[in-house]
CSV table of C-alpha atoms and ligand atoms in Angstrom, one decimal:
chain,number,residue,atom,x,y,z
I,1493,MET,CA,28.6,-7.3,67.8
I,1494,PRO,CA,28.8,-9.9,70.0
I,1495,GLU,CA,30.9,-8.6,73.0
I,1496,ILE,CA,34.3,-10.7,72.3
I,1497,TRP,CA,34.4,-8.8,68.9
I,1498,LYS,CA,34.0,-5.0,70.6
I,1499,TYR,CA,37.2,-5.9,73.2
I,1500,ILE,CA,39.3,-7.2,70.0
I,1501,ALA,CA,38.4,-4.4,68.2
I,1502,GLY,CA,39.1,-2.1,71.1
I,1503,SER,CA,42.7,-3.5,72.1
I,1504,VAL,CA,43.6,-3.3,67.9
I,1505,VAL,CA,42.9,0.4,68.5
I,1506,LEU,CA,44.5,0.7,71.5
I,1507,GLY,CA,47.7,-1.7,70.4
I,1508,SER,CA,48.3,0.2,67.0
I,1509,ALA,CA,48.4,4.0,69.0
I,1510,ALA,CA,50.5,2.6,71.5
I,1511,TYR,CA,52.7,1.2,68.9
I,1512,SER,CA,52.9,4.7,66.7
I,1513,LEU,CA,54.1,6.9,70.2
I,1514,ILE,CA,56.4,4.0,71.0
I,1515,LYS,CA,57.7,5.2,67.0
I,1516,TYR,CA,57.2,8.5,67.3
I,1517,PHE,CA,59.0,9.1,70.5
I,1518,ALA,CA,61.7,6.6,69.4
I,1519,GLY,CA,62.6,9.4,66.5
I,1520,GLY,CA,64.4,8.9,63.3
I,1521,VAL,CA,66.6,6.3,62.3
I,1522,CYS,CA,69.4,6.3,59.9
I,1523,GLU,CA,69.0,4.6,56.8
I,1524,CYS,CA,72.4,5.4,55.1
I,1525,PRO,CA,74.0,1.9,54.0
I,1526,THR,CA,77.5,4.0,53.8
I,1527,ARG,CA,80.2,1.9,55.4
I,1528,LEU,CA,83.7,3.4,56.6
I,1529,ASP,CA,86.2,1.0,56.6
I,1530,GLY,CA,89.7,1.8,57.7
I,1531,LEU,CA,88.7,5.2,58.5
I,1532,LEU,CA,89.7,7.0,61.8
I,1533,VAL,CA,86.5,8.3,64.1
I,1534,ILE,CA,87.2,10.1,67.3
I,1535,ILE,CA,84.8,10.5,69.9
I,1536,THR,CA,84.6,12.0,73.3
I,1537,GLY,CA,82.4,11.0,76.0
I,1538,ALA,CA,82.6,7.5,74.2
I,1539,ASN,CA,82.5,5.4,77.5
I,1540,SER,CA,79.3,6.1,78.5
I,1541,GLY,CA,75.4,6.6,76.7
I,1542,ILE,CA,75.2,8.0,73.3
I,1543,GLY,CA,79.6,8.4,72.3
I,1544,LYS,CA,79.2,4.7,73.5
I,1545,ALA,CA,76.2,3.5,71.3
I,1546,LEU,CA,77.7,5.5,68.6
I,1547,ALA,CA,80.7,3.7,68.6
I,1548,ILE,CA,79.1,0.3,68.6
I,1549,GLU,CA,77.0,1.7,65.1
I,1550,LEU,CA,80.3,2.7,63.8
I,1551,ALA,CA,82.5,-0.3,64.4
I,1552,LYS,CA,80.1,-2.3,62.8
I,1553,ARG,CA,80.4,-0.2,59.9
I,1554,GLY,CA,83.8,-1.0,59.6
I,1555,ALA,CA,85.9,2.3,61.4
I,1556,ASN,CA,88.9,2.3,63.7
I,1557,LEU,CA,87.9,4.6,66.5
I,1558,ILE,CA,89.6,6.7,69.3
I,1559,LEU,CA,87.1,7.3,72.7
I,1560,ALA,CA,88.5,10.2,74.2
I,1561,CYS,CA,87.6,9.7,78.0
I,1562,ARG,CA,88.2,11.0,81.0
I,1563,ASN,CA,88.2,8.3,82.8
I,1564,VAL,CA,90.4,5.4,81.1
I,1565,LYS,CA,89.6,2.6,83.1
I,1566,SER,CA,86.0,3.2,81.8
I,1567,GLY,CA,86.8,3.9,78.8
I,1568,LEU,CA,88.8,0.4,78.7
I,1569,GLU,CA,85.7,-1.5,79.2
I,1570,ALA,CA,83.4,0.3,77.4
I,1571,LYS,CA,85.9,-0.9,74.6
I,1572,VAL,CA,85.3,-4.6,75.6
I,1573,HIS,CA,81.7,-4.2,75.9
I,1574,ILE,CA,82.3,-2.1,71.8
I,1575,LEU,CA,84.0,-5.1,70.4
I,1576,GLN,CA,81.8,-7.6,71.6
I,1577,GLU,CA,78.6,-5.7,70.4
I,1578,ALA,CA,80.0,-4.7,66.7
I,1579,GLN,CA,81.6,-8.4,66.0
I,1580,ASN,CA,84.1,-6.6,63.9
I,1581,SER,CA,87.3,-8.1,64.2
I,1582,ASN,CA,89.1,-6.2,61.5
I,1583,ILE,CA,88.7,-2.6,63.5
I,1584,GLN,CA,91.1,-0.7,65.6
I,1585,ILE,CA,90.2,0.6,69.3
I,1586,HIS,CA,92.1,3.0,71.4
I,1587,VAL,CA,91.5,4.5,74.4
I,1588,LYS,CA,93.1,8.1,75.4
I,1589,PHE,CA,92.6,10.4,77.9
I,1590,LEU,CA,91.4,13.7,77.6
I,1591,ASP,CA,89.8,15.7,80.0
I,1592,LEU,CA,88.0,19.0,78.5
I,1593,CYS,CA,88.3,20.8,81.6
I,1594,SER,CA,91.8,21.3,81.2
I,1595,ILE,CA,92.7,23.1,78.2
I,1596,HIS,CA,96.4,21.3,79.2
I,1597,SER,CA,94.8,18.0,79.0
I,1598,ILE,CA,93.0,18.8,75.5
I,1599,LYS,CA,96.3,20.0,73.8
I,1600,ASN,CA,98.6,16.7,75.0
I,1601,PHE,CA,95.9,15.1,73.8
I,1602,SER,CA,95.8,16.6,70.4
I,1603,GLU,CA,99.8,16.6,70.1
I,1604,ASN,CA,99.6,12.9,70.8
I,1605,ILE,CA,97.0,12.4,68.1
I,1606,GLN,CA,98.9,14.1,65.7
I,1607,ASN,CA,101.9,12.2,66.5
I,1608,GLN,CA,100.1,9.1,66.4
I,1609,PHE,CA,98.3,9.0,63.3
I,1610,ARG,CA,98.6,10.8,60.0
I,1611,GLU,CA,94.7,11.6,59.3
I,1612,VAL,CA,91.3,11.4,60.8
I,1613,TYR,CA,88.1,11.7,59.0
I,1614,ALA,CA,85.5,12.6,61.7
I,1615,LEU,CA,85.5,14.5,64.7
I,1616,VAL,CA,82.5,14.1,66.9
I,1617,ASN,CA,81.8,16.1,70.0
I,1618,CYS,CA,79.9,14.2,72.1
I,1619,ALA,CA,80.9,14.8,75.8
I,1620,GLY,CA,78.9,17.0,77.4
I,1621,VAL,CA,77.7,17.5,81.1
I,1622,PHE,CA,73.9,18.6,82.6
I,1623,TYR,CA,72.8,20.3,85.7
I,1624,LEU,CA,76.4,20.7,87.3
I,1625,PRO,CA,76.1,22.9,90.0
I,1626,HIS,CA,78.6,26.4,89.5
I,1627,SER,CA,82.4,25.7,90.0
I,1628,LEU,CA,85.7,27.1,87.8
I,1629,THR,CA,87.6,24.9,86.1
I,1630,GLU,CA,91.1,25.3,86.9
I,1631,ASP,CA,91.7,27.5,83.5
I,1632,GLY,CA,89.1,29.5,85.3
I,1633,PHE,CA,85.7,29.3,82.7
I,1634,GLU,CA,83.0,27.7,84.7
I,1635,VAL,CA,82.1,23.9,84.4
I,1636,THR,CA,79.8,23.6,82.0
I,1637,PHE,CA,80.5,26.2,79.7
I,1638,GLN,CA,84.3,24.8,79.3
I,1639,THR,CA,83.3,21.0,78.9
I,1640,ASN,CA,80.1,21.5,76.7
I,1641,TYR,CA,81.3,24.8,74.6
I,1642,LEU,CA,85.3,25.7,75.0
I,1643,GLY,CA,86.8,22.6,75.1
I,1644,PRO,CA,85.2,21.3,72.0
I,1645,PHE,CA,85.6,24.7,70.6
I,1646,ILE,CA,89.7,24.3,71.1
I,1647,LEU,CA,89.7,20.6,70.6
I,1648,THR,CA,88.1,20.8,67.3
I,1649,HIS,CA,90.9,23.7,66.1
I,1650,GLU,CA,93.4,21.5,67.6
I,1651,LEU,CA,92.6,18.4,65.5
I,1652,ILE,CA,91.7,20.6,62.1
I,1653,PRO,CA,95.0,19.6,60.2
I,1654,LEU,CA,94.4,16.0,60.6
I,1655,LEU,CA,91.0,16.0,59.7
I,1656,LYS,CA,92.4,18.4,56.7
I,1657,LYS,CA,94.4,15.3,55.5
I,1658,GLN,CA,91.4,13.1,54.3
I,1659,VAL,CA,89.4,13.7,51.1
I,1660,HIS,CA,86.6,13.7,52.7
I,1661,ALA,CA,86.1,14.6,56.4
I,1662,ARG,CA,83.6,15.5,58.9
I,1663,ILE,CA,82.8,17.4,62.4
I,1664,VAL,CA,79.7,16.5,64.8
I,1665,ASN,CA,78.9,18.7,67.9
I,1666,VAL,CA,76.3,17.1,69.6
I,1667,SER,CA,73.8,20.2,70.8
I,1668,SER,CA,70.1,20.2,72.6
I,1669,GLU,CA,66.6,21.0,72.3
I,1670,ALA,CA,67.7,22.9,75.2
I,1671,HIS,CA,69.9,25.9,73.0
I,1672,ARG,CA,66.2,27.2,72.5
I,1673,LYS,CA,65.5,28.2,76.1
I,1674,VAL,CA,67.7,30.8,76.3
I,1675,ASN,CA,68.1,34.4,75.7
I,1676,ALA,CA,70.8,36.9,74.0
I,1677,ASN,CA,71.3,38.1,77.3
I,1678,ASP,CA,71.8,34.3,79.1
I,1679,LEU,CA,74.4,34.3,76.2
I,1680,ARG,CA,76.3,37.3,76.7
I,1681,SER,CA,76.1,37.2,80.8
I,1682,VAL,CA,77.3,33.4,80.9
I,1683,THR,CA,80.2,33.8,78.3
I,1684,LEU,CA,81.4,37.6,79.9
I,1685,GLN,CA,81.0,36.8,83.4
I,1686,GLN,CA,81.9,32.8,83.7
I,1687,ASN,CA,82.5,33.3,87.8
I,1688,GLN,CA,78.6,34.7,88.3
I,1689,PRO,CA,76.9,31.8,89.3
I,1690,VAL,CA,73.8,31.1,87.1
I,1691,SER,CA,71.0,28.7,86.9
I,1692,PRO,CA,72.4,25.4,85.5
I,1693,PHE,CA,69.9,25.2,82.9
I,1694,VAL,CA,70.8,28.5,81.6
I,1695,SER,CA,74.4,27.8,81.1
I,1696,TYR,CA,73.3,24.5,80.1
I,1697,GLY,CA,71.2,26.0,77.2
I,1698,VAL,CA,73.9,28.8,76.9
I,1699,SER,CA,76.7,25.9,76.0
I,1700,LYS,CA,74.5,23.9,73.4
I,1701,LEU,CA,73.7,27.5,71.5
I,1702,ALA,CA,77.3,28.5,71.4
I,1703,LEU,CA,78.0,24.9,70.1
I,1704,ILE,CA,75.4,25.8,67.1
I,1705,LEU,CA,76.7,29.1,66.6
I,1706,PHE,CA,80.3,28.3,66.4
I,1707,THR,CA,79.4,25.0,64.1
I,1708,LYS,CA,77.6,27.9,61.9
I,1709,GLU,CA,80.9,30.2,61.9
I,1710,LEU,CA,83.3,27.3,61.2
I,1711,ALA,CA,81.3,25.8,58.7
I,1712,LYS,CA,81.4,29.4,56.8
I,1713,LYS,CA,85.6,29.4,57.3
I,1714,LEU,CA,85.8,26.0,56.0
I,1715,ASN,CA,83.7,26.1,53.3
I,1716,ASN,CA,84.6,25.0,49.8
I,1717,THR,CA,87.4,23.0,52.0
I,1718,ASN,CA,86.9,19.1,52.2
I,1719,ILE,CA,85.3,19.3,55.8
I,1720,ILE,CA,81.7,19.5,56.8
I,1721,VAL,CA,80.4,20.3,59.9
I,1722,ASN,CA,77.1,20.1,61.3
I,1723,ALA,CA,75.4,20.1,65.2
I,1724,VAL,CA,72.9,17.3,65.5
I,1725,ASN,CA,69.9,17.1,68.5
I,1726,PRO,CA,69.8,13.6,70.0
I,1727,GLY,CA,66.7,13.8,71.3
I,1728,ASN,CA,65.3,12.8,75.1
I,1729,VAL,CA,68.0,9.8,75.7
I,1730,GLU,CA,68.1,7.9,78.4
I,1731,THR,CA,71.8,8.4,79.8
I,1732,ALA,CA,73.7,8.7,82.7
I,1733,ILE,CA,73.8,12.8,82.1
I,1734,TYR,CA,70.6,13.4,84.1
I,1735,ARG,CA,72.1,12.1,87.4
I,1736,HIS,CA,72.9,15.8,88.5
I,1737,PHE,CA,68.7,16.8,87.4
I,1738,PRO,CA,66.7,16.7,90.7
I,1739,PRO,CA,64.0,15.2,89.7
I,1740,LEU,CA,65.7,12.0,88.0
I,1741,SER,CA,68.7,12.3,90.7
I,1742,ASN,CA,66.6,10.8,93.1
I,1743,PRO,CA,66.3,7.0,93.2
I,1744,TRP,CA,63.3,6.1,93.9
I,1745,LEU,CA,62.2,9.0,91.9
I,1746,PHE,CA,63.9,7.6,88.9
I,1747,ALA,CA,62.8,3.9,89.9
I,1748,ILE,CA,59.2,4.9,89.6
I,1749,GLN,CA,59.2,6.4,86.4
I,1750,LYS,CA,60.8,4.2,84.5
I,1751,PRO,CA,58.3,2.7,82.9
I,1752,ILE,CA,56.9,6.0,81.5
I,1753,ARG,CA,60.4,7.2,80.2
I,1754,THR,CA,61.1,3.3,78.7
I,1755,LEU,CA,58.2,4.9,76.1
I,1756,VAL,CA,58.7,8.4,75.8
I,1757,VAL,CA,62.6,8.4,76.2
I,1758,LYS,CA,64.9,7.3,73.4
I,1759,ASN,CA,67.2,4.5,74.4
I,1760,PRO,CA,71.2,5.3,74.0
I,1761,LYS,CA,71.0,3.6,70.4
I,1762,GLN,CA,67.7,5.5,69.1
I,1763,GLY,CA,69.7,8.1,70.9
I,1764,CYS,CA,72.8,8.0,68.4
I,1765,GLN,CA,70.7,7.9,64.7
I,1766,SER,CA,71.2,11.2,63.9
I,1767,ILE,CA,75.0,11.6,64.6
I,1768,LEU,CA,75.3,8.3,62.5
I,1769,HIS,CA,73.1,10.2,60.2
I,1770,ALA,CA,75.4,13.3,60.0
I,1771,LEU,CA,78.1,11.2,59.5
I,1772,LEU,CA,77.5,8.9,57.3
I,1773,THR,CA,74.6,10.7,54.9
I,1774,SER,CA,75.7,12.0,50.6
I,1775,ASN,CA,73.8,15.3,51.8
I,1776,PRO,CA,76.9,18.0,51.4
I,1777,SER,CA,75.3,20.7,54.0
I,1778,THR,CA,77.4,22.0,56.1
I,1779,GLY,CA,76.5,24.2,59.1
I,1780,GLN,CA,73.6,23.1,59.9
I,1781,TYR,CA,71.1,21.4,62.8
I,1782,TYR,CA,70.0,17.8,62.6
I,1783,SER,CA,66.9,16.8,64.6
I,1784,ASP,CA,65.7,13.2,64.1
I,1785,CYS,CA,68.0,12.3,61.1
I,1786,LYS,CA,66.3,15.1,59.5
I,1787,LEU,CA,68.0,18.9,58.8
I,1788,THR,CA,66.2,21.4,61.2
I,1789,LEU,CA,66.0,24.8,61.9
I,1790,ALA,CA,67.9,25.9,65.0
I,1791,SER,CA,66.6,28.9,67.2
I,1792,PRO,CA,66.5,32.4,65.4
I,1793,LEU,CA,69.6,33.6,68.1
I,1794,ALA,CA,71.6,30.2,66.6
I,1795,SER,CA,70.8,30.9,63.0
I,1796,CYS,CA,71.9,35.0,63.6
I,1797,ASP,CA,75.3,35.5,61.0
I,1798,GLN,CA,76.0,38.7,62.9
I,1799,ILE,CA,76.2,36.5,65.8
I,1800,SER,CA,77.6,33.7,65.0
I,1801,ARG,CA,80.3,36.2,63.6
I,1802,GLU,CA,81.0,38.5,66.8
I,1803,TYR,CA,80.6,35.2,69.1
I,1804,TYR,CA,83.7,33.6,67.5
I,1805,ARG,CA,86.1,36.3,68.1
I,1806,VAL,CA,84.6,36.7,71.8
I,1807,THR,CA,85.3,33.3,71.9
I,1808,CYS,CA,88.8,33.5,70.8
I,1809,GLU,CA,89.7,36.4,73.2
I,1810,LEU,CA,88.0,34.4,76.4
I,1811,ILE,CA,90.7,32.2,75.9
I,1812,ARG,CA,93.6,34.4,74.6
I,1813,TRP,CA,93.7,32.8,71.0
I,1814,PHE,CA,94.1,34.9,67.7
I,1815,PRO,CA,93.8,32.7,64.5
I,1816,GLU,CA,95.5,34.1,61.4
I,1817,GLU,CA,92.5,33.5,58.7
I,1818,SER,CA,95.1,30.9,57.3
I,1819,GLU,CA,94.2,29.1,60.2
I,1820,CYS,CA,91.0,27.8,59.7
P,2805,NAP,N1,70.7,12.7,76.7
P,2805,NAP,C1,70.1,13.6,76.9
P,2805,NAP,O1,68.4,13.5,77.0
P,2805,NAP,C2,70.5,14.4,75.5
P,2805,NAP,C3,69.6,15.6,75.0
P,2805,NAP,C4,70.0,16.5,74.5
P,2805,NAP,C5,71.6,16.4,74.4
P,2805,NAP,N2,72.6,15.5,75.0
P,2805,NAP,C6,74.1,15.4,74.8
P,2805,NAP,O2,74.4,14.7,74.1
P,2805,NAP,C7,75.7,14.0,74.8
P,2805,NAP,C8,75.9,12.9,75.2
P,2805,NAP,O3,75.1,12.8,76.5
P,2805,NAP,P1,74.9,11.3,77.2
P,2805,NAP,O4,73.0,11.5,77.3
P,2805,NAP,O5,75.7,10.3,76.2
P,2805,NAP,O6,75.1,11.7,78.7
P,2805,NAP,P2,76.3,10.7,79.4
P,2805,NAP,O7,76.2,9.2,79.7
P,2805,NAP,O8,76.6,11.2,81.0
P,2805,NAP,O9,77.6,10.8,78.7
P,2805,NAP,C9,78.3,11.7,78.3
P,2805,NAP,C10,79.7,11.8,78.2
P,2805,NAP,O10,80.7,13.1,78.4
P,2805,NAP,C11,81.8,12.6,79.4
P,2805,NAP,N3,82.4,13.8,79.8
P,2805,NAP,C12,82.5,14.4,81.1
P,2805,NAP,N4,82.7,15.7,81.3
P,2805,NAP,C13,84.0,15.2,80.2
P,2805,NAP,C14,85.2,16.1,80.6
P,2805,NAP,N5,85.5,16.7,81.5
P,2805,NAP,N6,86.2,15.3,79.7
P,2805,NAP,C15,86.3,14.1,78.9
P,2805,NAP,N7,84.7,13.5,78.4
P,2805,NAP,C16,83.8,14.4,79.7
P,2805,NAP,C17,81.2,11.9,80.3
P,2805,NAP,O11,82.2,11.3,80.7
P,2805,NAP,P3,82.4,10.5,82.5
P,2805,NAP,O12,81.5,9.0,82.1
P,2805,NAP,O13,83.5,10.2,82.9
P,2805,NAP,O14,81.2,11.5,82.8
P,2805,NAP,C18,80.2,10.6,79.3
P,2805,NAP,O15,81.6,9.7,78.8
P,2805,NAP,C19,76.1,15.8,75.6
P,2805,NAP,O16,76.9,16.5,74.6
P,2805,NAP,C20,74.7,15.7,75.7
P,2805,NAP,O17,74.5,17.4,76.4
P,2805,NAP,C21,71.7,14.4,75.8
P,2806,NAG,C1,99.6,13.3,78.1
P,2806,NAG,O1,99.5,12.5,77.1
P,2806,NAG,C2,100.6,11.3,77.5
P,2806,NAG,C3,100.1,10.3,76.2
P,2806,NAG,O2,99.2,10.0,76.2
P,2806,NAG,C4,99.9,10.8,78.9
P,2806,NAG,O3,100.5,9.7,79.1
P,2806,NAG,C5,99.4,12.1,79.9
P,2806,NAG,O4,99.0,11.5,81.1
P,2806,NAG,C6,99.5,12.8,79.5
P,2806,NAG,N1,99.3,13.8,80.8
P,2806,NAG,C7,98.0,14.6,81.0
P,2806,NAG,C8,98.3,15.5,82.1
P,2806,NAG,O5,96.8,14.7,80.2
P,2807,NAG,C1,81.8,22.6,67.0
P,2807,NAG,O1,81.8,23.1,68.5
P,2807,NAG,C2,83.2,24.3,68.4
P,2807,NAG,C3,83.1,25.0,69.8
P,2807,NAG,O2,82.7,24.2,71.1
P,2807,NAG,C4,83.6,24.9,67.6
P,2807,NAG,O3,84.8,25.6,67.7
P,2807,NAG,C5,83.6,23.9,66.5
P,2807,NAG,O4,83.7,25.0,65.0
P,2807,NAG,C6,82.2,23.9,66.2
P,2807,NAG,N1,82.8,22.6,65.1
P,2807,NAG,C7,81.3,22.4,64.3
P,2807,NAG,C8,81.5,21.2,63.4
P,2807,NAG,O5,80.5,22.7,64.5
P,2808,NAG,C1,79.3,28.1,51.3
P,2808,NAG,O1,79.6,28.4,49.7
P,2808,NAG,C2,78.4,27.9,48.8
P,2808,NAG,C3,78.9,28.9,47.7
P,2808,NAG,O2,80.5,28.2,47.3
P,2808,NAG,C4,77.0,29.2,49.4
P,2808,NAG,O3,76.3,28.6,48.5
P,2808,NAG,C5,77.5,28.5,50.7
P,2808,NAG,O4,75.9,28.9,51.1
P,2808,NAG,C6,78.3,28.3,51.1
P,2808,NAG,N1,77.6,27.7,52.7
P,2808,NAG,C7,78.3,28.3,53.8
P,2808,NAG,C8,77.7,28.1,55.2
P,2808,NAG,O5,78.7,29.6,54.1
C-alpha cells in the first residue's frame, strides 16, 4: 500500500475514534418533540450554568418562565440572554428573588408566586452549590445541605398547591452521581450534626442522596395525583459550580486543563438534556432517576423504601414541620 493511503486510513480511524469519544462524553440528547406553549415553569438557579441552558431550551418550546435567583441583577442579565437565544417573542420571563439559604426567603418567594400566578406546570430544583467550606445558614443548617436539599424540600412543599391546579405537572430535582459516594453513616451524621464540619465532598454527596430519597418518598405521596416527580443526573458539566473545588479553582490549572475538559466534559446545553427529557417525556414513571435521558438505577441506599420513609420523617423534624396527611 502506498505510504499516503496508510496516512489516510490512519486519520480516518483516529478521526472516527475521536468523534465517538466526543459523542460518548456529550451524553444523551432529549428528542421529545413536545412543546410547552403557555405553560409556566419555575427554575431555581436559572441565572447560570445548567439552569440557564435549560431556560433557553424551554423558552424555545414556548414555556413561560420564572427565574428564581439569589442575585436578581444576574437573573435580569440571564433573561436578556435567554430571550435573545430563544428568539420567541410570545413568552414571558419573570425574574424573582430566592435565597435557598433562608427559609424566610423561600416562604416569601412562594407566597409571592401564589399571589401572582394561578397554576404552575413544573418546578425544577436546579440551584446548587459544590465544595463550599463548612458554615451555617441563618436557619442554623449546614450551607450545602440547606441549599441543595432542605431549601428545595421546603420550596417544593410550598408550591405543590399550585402544581396541583394543572392537569399534568412535574417536579424535577437535579441530583448527581456524587450520591453514590456516601454511605448511611455519612447520611446520618451530616443530617443530625449540622454544626459538625465534614469534608465538603461528603456534605455534597449527602445533599444529593437526600434529594433522591425525597424524590422517591414524594413520588409515593403524590402517586395517583397529577404530579410526576423525578430526579436527574446532568453528568459532568462545565459551569461555575466548580469555583470552590481546589483542582479547578486555580485559574492556571483551570486554563491548562481546558482542552481536555472540552473533550470529556459536557457544555451546559448538553448538561440540561436529561432535565429537559424528564420534563417532556411521555413516560409516566415517577420517583425515578434519569441519567443521559434514560431511566437509571440510583444507588441501593437511595433506592431503599424504609430509608426514604424514615428520612422524610427526620427531615420534617429537622425543620419542625409536621404535615397533615392531606397536605401532600
Ligand atoms: N456541573 C456539574 O458537573 C454538575 C454535576 C452534577 C450535578 N450538578 C448539579 O446541577 C445543578 C446546577 O449546577 P451548575 O453546574 O449549573 O452550577 P452553577 O452554574 O454554579 O449554577 C448553580 C446555581 O445555583 C444558584 N444558587 C446557589 N446557591 C443558591 C442559594 N442559596 N439560593 C438560590 N440560588 C442559589 C447559583 O446562584 P449564583 O449564580 O448566585 O451563585 C447558580 O444560579 C446543581 O444542583 C448541581 O449540584 C452539576
Ligand atoms: C419578599 O418579596 C417581595 C416581593 O417580591 C420582595 O420585594 C422582597 O425583597 C422579599 N423579601 C425577602 C426577604 O425575600
Ligand atoms: C425534591 O427534593 C426535595 C428535597 O430537597 C423534596 O422535598 C421533594 O419532594 C423532591 N421532589 C421531587 C420531585 O423529587
Ligand atoms: C403508584 O401506584 C401504582 C399503582 O396504582 C404502583 O404500581 C406504583 O408502583 C406506584 N408508584 C410509586 C412511586 O409508589
